[in-house]
CSV table of C-alpha atoms and ligand atoms in Angstrom, one decimal:
chain,number,residue,atom,x,y,z
A,282,UNK,CA,156.3,76.1,162.3
A,283,UNK,CA,156.4,79.7,159.7
A,284,UNK,CA,157.7,79.3,156.1
A,285,UNK,CA,161.1,81.5,156.0
A,286,UNK,CA,162.1,82.9,152.6
A,287,UNK,CA,164.8,85.7,152.2
A,288,UNK,CA,165.5,87.8,149.6
A,289,UNK,CA,169.7,87.9,150.4
A,290,UNK,CA,170.4,91.1,147.5
A,291,UNK,CA,174.0,90.4,147.8
A,292,UNK,CA,176.3,94.1,146.5
A,293,UNK,CA,173.7,94.7,144.5
A,294,UNK,CA,170.7,97.6,144.5
A,295,UNK,CA,172.1,101.9,145.2
A,296,UNK,CA,170.4,102.6,148.5
A,297,UNK,CA,167.9,105.0,145.6
A,298,UNK,CA,167.2,101.3,143.9
A,299,UNK,CA,166.9,99.6,147.4
A,300,UNK,CA,163.9,101.4,148.2
A,301,UNK,CA,161.3,101.5,144.6
A,302,UNK,CA,162.6,96.8,144.9
A,303,UNK,CA,160.9,97.4,148.8
A,304,UNK,CA,158.6,100.3,147.5
A,305,UNK,CA,157.1,97.9,144.9
A,306,UNK,CA,157.5,94.7,146.9
A,307,UNK,CA,155.9,96.4,149.8
A,308,UNK,CA,153.0,97.2,147.5
A,309,UNK,CA,152.5,93.4,145.7
A,310,UNK,CA,152.4,91.4,149.0
A,311,UNK,CA,149.7,91.0,151.0
A,312,UNK,CA,150.7,90.9,154.5
A,313,UNK,CA,151.0,86.6,155.0
A,314,UNK,CA,151.2,85.6,158.8
A,315,UNK,CA,152.6,81.9,157.9
A,316,UNK,CA,154.9,83.7,155.3
A,317,UNK,CA,158.1,84.8,156.6
A,318,UNK,CA,159.5,87.8,153.6
A,319,UNK,CA,163.5,88.8,154.7
A,320,UNK,CA,165.4,91.1,152.6
A,321,UNK,CA,169.1,91.4,153.1
A,322,UNK,CA,170.3,95.0,151.2
A,323,UNK,CA,173.5,95.8,151.6
A,324,UNK,CA,174.6,97.0,154.9
A,325,UNK,CA,173.9,101.2,154.0
A,326,UNK,CA,171.4,100.1,152.9
A,327,UNK,CA,169.6,99.6,156.3
A,328,UNK,CA,169.1,102.3,158.6
A,329,UNK,CA,166.4,104.2,155.6
A,330,UNK,CA,165.0,101.2,154.1
A,331,UNK,CA,164.0,100.7,158.7
A,332,UNK,CA,162.6,103.5,158.3
A,333,UNK,CA,160.2,102.3,155.0
A,334,UNK,CA,159.5,98.1,155.9
A,335,UNK,CA,156.1,97.4,156.9
A,336,UNK,CA,157.0,95.2,159.5
A,337,UNK,CA,153.9,93.2,159.4
A,338,UNK,CA,154.6,92.5,156.2
A,339,UNK,CA,158.7,92.0,155.9
A,340,UNK,CA,161.3,91.9,157.5
A,341,UNK,CA,165.2,93.4,157.5
A,342,UNK,CA,168.3,90.8,157.4
A,343,UNK,CA,171.5,92.0,158.1
A,344,UNK,CA,174.9,90.1,155.2
A,345,UNK,CA,176.8,90.3,158.0
A,346,UNK,CA,178.8,92.4,161.1
A,347,UNK,CA,181.5,91.8,162.7
A,348,UNK,CA,180.8,89.9,166.3
A,349,UNK,CA,182.7,92.6,169.1
A,350,UNK,CA,179.7,95.7,169.6
A,351,UNK,CA,183.1,98.0,169.6
A,352,UNK,CA,186.3,99.5,169.1
A,353,UNK,CA,189.4,99.8,166.6
A,354,UNK,CA,188.3,97.8,163.7
A,355,UNK,CA,188.3,99.8,161.3
A,356,UNK,CA,186.2,99.6,158.5
A,357,UNK,CA,183.3,97.7,159.9
A,358,UNK,CA,179.7,97.3,161.4
A,359,UNK,CA,178.8,95.7,164.6
A,360,UNK,CA,175.5,93.8,165.4
A,361,UNK,CA,176.0,96.0,168.5
A,362,UNK,CA,175.3,99.0,166.5
A,363,UNK,CA,172.3,96.9,164.5
A,364,UNK,CA,170.2,96.3,166.4
A,365,UNK,CA,166.6,97.7,166.2
A,366,UNK,CA,168.0,98.0,162.9
A,367,UNK,CA,166.7,94.2,161.3
A,368,UNK,CA,165.5,91.2,163.5
A,369,UNK,CA,167.5,88.8,160.4
A,370,UNK,CA,171.7,88.5,160.0
A,371,UNK,CA,172.5,85.6,157.2
A,372,UNK,CA,175.6,84.3,159.0
A,373,UNK,CA,178.2,82.3,156.8
A,374,UNK,CA,177.4,82.4,154.1
A,375,UNK,CA,180.3,80.9,151.5
A,376,UNK,CA,180.8,84.0,150.1
A,377,UNK,CA,182.2,85.4,154.0
A,378,UNK,CA,184.1,81.6,154.3
A,379,UNK,CA,185.1,81.6,150.9
A,380,UNK,CA,186.0,85.0,149.4
A,381,UNK,CA,186.5,87.0,153.4
A,382,UNK,CA,188.3,83.6,154.4
A,383,UNK,CA,186.0,83.4,156.7
A,384,UNK,CA,186.0,80.1,159.0
A,385,UNK,CA,183.7,77.7,161.6
A,386,UNK,CA,185.4,80.4,164.9
A,387,UNK,CA,185.1,83.1,163.2
A,388,UNK,CA,181.1,82.0,162.6
A,389,UNK,CA,180.5,80.4,165.4
A,390,UNK,CA,180.9,84.6,166.4
A,391,UNK,CA,178.9,86.2,165.3
A,392,UNK,CA,176.6,83.5,165.8
A,393,UNK,CA,177.0,84.9,169.7
A,394,UNK,CA,177.0,88.5,169.4
A,395,UNK,CA,173.8,88.2,166.7
A,396,UNK,CA,172.2,86.4,169.6
A,397,UNK,CA,173.4,88.9,171.8
A,398,UNK,CA,172.3,91.8,170.5
A,399,UNK,CA,168.4,90.0,170.1
A,400,UNK,CA,168.9,89.9,166.5
A,401,UNK,CA,167.9,85.9,165.0
A,402,UNK,CA,171.1,84.4,162.7
A,403,UNK,CA,170.9,83.1,159.2
A,404,UNK,CA,173.6,80.5,159.4
A,405,UNK,CA,175.1,79.4,156.3
A,406,UNK,CA,176.3,75.7,155.6
A,407,UNK,CA,176.6,74.2,152.6
A,408,UNK,CA,180.1,72.0,151.1
A,409,UNK,CA,181.5,72.2,147.7
A,410,UNK,CA,181.2,70.2,144.7
A,411,UNK,CA,185.2,69.2,145.0
A,412,UNK,CA,184.0,68.8,148.7
A,413,UNK,CA,180.9,66.2,147.8
A,414,UNK,CA,183.0,64.6,144.6
A,415,UNK,CA,185.5,63.4,147.8
A,416,UNK,CA,182.2,61.4,150.4
A,417,UNK,CA,183.4,64.6,153.1
A,418,UNK,CA,179.9,65.9,153.0
A,419,UNK,CA,178.9,64.5,155.6
A,420,UNK,CA,181.6,65.8,158.3
A,421,UNK,CA,181.4,68.7,156.1
A,422,UNK,CA,178.2,69.5,157.1
A,423,UNK,CA,178.4,68.6,160.3
A,424,UNK,CA,181.8,70.5,161.5
A,425,UNK,CA,180.4,73.6,160.0
A,426,UNK,CA,177.0,73.3,161.7
A,427,UNK,CA,178.6,72.4,165.0
A,428,UNK,CA,181.8,74.9,164.6
A,429,UNK,CA,179.0,77.6,164.3
A,430,UNK,CA,176.6,76.7,166.7
A,431,UNK,CA,179.9,76.3,169.5
A,432,UNK,CA,179.1,79.1,171.3
A,433,UNK,CA,175.1,78.7,171.9
A,434,UNK,CA,172.7,77.4,174.6
A,435,UNK,CA,169.8,75.5,174.9
A,436,UNK,CA,167.9,78.5,176.0
A,437,UNK,CA,169.5,80.7,172.6
A,438,UNK,CA,169.3,78.1,170.0
A,439,UNK,CA,165.5,78.4,169.2
A,440,UNK,CA,166.8,81.9,167.8
A,441,UNK,CA,168.8,80.7,165.2
A,442,UNK,CA,167.5,78.7,161.4
A,443,UNK,CA,170.1,77.4,159.1
A,444,UNK,CA,170.4,76.8,156.0
A,445,UNK,CA,172.0,74.2,153.8
A,446,UNK,CA,173.6,76.2,150.8
A,447,UNK,CA,175.2,73.8,149.2
A,448,UNK,CA,177.9,75.5,147.8
A,449,UNK,CA,177.7,73.3,143.8
A,450,UNK,CA,174.3,75.0,142.8
A,451,UNK,CA,174.5,79.2,144.1
A,452,UNK,CA,173.6,80.0,141.3
A,453,UNK,CA,177.0,82.3,140.9
A,454,UNK,CA,179.3,78.8,141.4
A,455,UNK,CA,180.9,78.4,138.0
A,456,UNK,CA,179.3,75.2,136.0
A,457,UNK,CA,176.1,75.6,139.2
A,458,UNK,CA,173.5,72.2,139.6
A,459,UNK,CA,170.5,72.7,141.8
A,460,UNK,CA,169.7,70.3,143.4
A,461,UNK,CA,167.8,68.1,143.7
A,462,UNK,CA,164.8,67.1,146.3
A,463,UNK,CA,166.5,64.0,147.3
A,464,UNK,CA,169.8,65.4,147.2
A,465,UNK,CA,168.5,67.9,149.9
A,466,UNK,CA,165.8,65.9,151.8
A,467,UNK,CA,169.2,63.4,152.4
A,468,UNK,CA,171.7,66.3,154.1
A,469,UNK,CA,168.7,68.0,156.0
A,470,UNK,CA,168.1,64.5,157.5
A,471,UNK,CA,171.9,65.0,158.1
A,472,UNK,CA,171.2,68.4,159.6
A,473,UNK,CA,168.0,67.6,161.7
A,474,UNK,CA,169.8,64.6,163.0
A,475,UNK,CA,173.2,66.6,163.7
A,476,UNK,CA,171.3,68.9,165.9
A,477,UNK,CA,169.5,66.1,168.2
A,478,UNK,CA,172.3,65.2,169.2
A,479,UNK,CA,173.3,67.9,170.4
A,480,UNK,CA,169.6,70.0,171.8
A,481,UNK,CA,168.2,66.7,171.8
A,482,UNK,CA,165.0,65.7,169.7
A,483,UNK,CA,162.6,68.4,169.8
A,484,UNK,CA,164.8,71.0,169.5
A,485,UNK,CA,165.8,69.0,166.7
A,486,UNK,CA,162.6,69.8,165.1
A,487,UNK,CA,161.8,72.9,166.3
A,488,UNK,CA,164.8,75.0,164.8
A,489,UNK,CA,163.9,76.3,160.8
A,490,UNK,CA,165.7,74.8,158.2
A,491,UNK,CA,166.5,77.2,154.6
A,492,UNK,CA,167.0,76.1,151.3
A,493,UNK,CA,169.7,78.3,149.3
A,494,UNK,CA,171.1,77.1,146.1
A,495,UNK,CA,169.7,78.7,142.4
A,496,UNK,CA,165.4,78.5,144.0
A,497,UNK,CA,163.4,79.9,141.0
A,498,UNK,CA,159.5,80.2,140.4
A,499,UNK,CA,160.2,76.8,138.7
A,500,UNK,CA,161.6,74.6,141.4
A,501,UNK,CA,160.3,76.8,144.5
A,502,UNK,CA,157.4,74.2,145.3
A,503,UNK,CA,159.4,71.1,144.8
A,504,UNK,CA,162.2,72.5,147.3
A,505,UNK,CA,159.7,73.5,150.2
A,506,UNK,CA,157.4,69.4,149.5
A,507,UNK,CA,161.3,68.1,151.1
A,508,UNK,CA,160.7,67.4,154.1
A,509,UNK,CA,162.0,68.9,156.9
A,510,UNK,CA,163.0,72.7,154.7
A,511,UNK,CA,161.6,75.4,156.2
A,512,UNK,CA,162.1,78.3,154.1
A,513,UNK,CA,164.3,79.6,150.8
A,514,UNK,CA,167.6,81.4,151.2
A,515,UNK,CA,167.0,82.9,147.6
A,516,UNK,CA,169.7,84.8,145.4
A,517,UNK,CA,169.8,86.1,141.7
A,518,UNK,CA,165.8,85.7,142.0
A,519,UNK,CA,165.2,87.9,144.5
A,520,UNK,CA,166.6,90.0,143.1
A,521,UNK,CA,163.2,91.1,139.7
A,522,UNK,CA,160.5,91.0,141.8
A,523,UNK,CA,157.8,88.9,139.2
A,524,UNK,CA,159.9,86.4,140.5
A,525,UNK,CA,160.7,86.6,143.9
A,526,UNK,CA,157.0,87.5,144.6
A,527,UNK,CA,155.9,83.8,142.9
A,528,UNK,CA,158.2,82.4,145.1
A,529,UNK,CA,156.2,84.2,148.5
A,530,UNK,CA,153.2,82.6,146.5
A,531,UNK,CA,154.3,79.4,146.5
A,532,UNK,CA,155.3,79.7,150.2
A,533,UNK,CA,151.9,80.7,150.4
A,534,UNK,CA,150.5,77.6,149.3
A,535,UNK,CA,152.5,75.2,150.1
A,536,UNK,CA,151.2,76.4,153.8
A,537,UNK,CA,147.9,76.0,153.1
B,836,PEP,C1,173.2,82.7,147.9
B,836,PEP,O1,173.9,82.6,146.7
B,836,PEP,O2,173.1,82.3,149.1
B,836,PEP,C2,171.9,81.8,146.4
B,836,PEP,C3,171.1,81.3,147.0
B,836,PEP,O3,172.3,82.5,145.4
B,836,PEP,P1,171.0,82.6,144.4
B,836,PEP,O4,169.9,81.1,144.8
B,836,PEP,O5,171.6,82.9,143.2
B,836,PEP,O6,171.6,80.7,143.5
């Protein structure tokens, strides 16, 4: 399986800045066939960057979209509008869950809308620090995974990527602390066990599972070698060209 290195730029870089960054990134990295590089700029950047991106080197992702294709939904952008512009969409990021109050039902509709519009959803799941401290990690992961995938058929599951992002490890969380490879391995094992229960053993092994949370060039190698981890979702470090390219090169080295 390929490795996936996904940069989530969040609400950073305006159109000009994003374009300059993309230009530099494309100059710096070769075409790695076994490492899929994906960047997720703000919605306003997607159209201009879609004209600039060398799709043989990297792909675009949306950070979010609405689940209806069109209609009276003031302020929203649909997956239908993004079809053809992006290959991926991040769905259910913890910032969407906790700042914008998205629940598993809404996230499931977004996952389905992405697939319907030929966009691969990257479904983010992960427990908070307090859920972990109360021993609820197993239940939270199961609920978010089954909830988010509730509208995905066996035929479509191959289009989905899962990102395990413990909220307590995300760099913008107060007192964030990086996860250990053992902590990640345990939860990735739970994710695959749940996938096996719903979709069977073969599919459970084939769904890419990414890790995200304070990934840096210094820990990327260790995280990419955790059993069952197929890539990284990166926030802060994806905004720093040297760090992001360093992580991409680490993924290439780990693949060899
Ligand atoms: C994220 O928010 O998806 C994330 C992983 O951020 P960071 O890498 O900054 O922890």
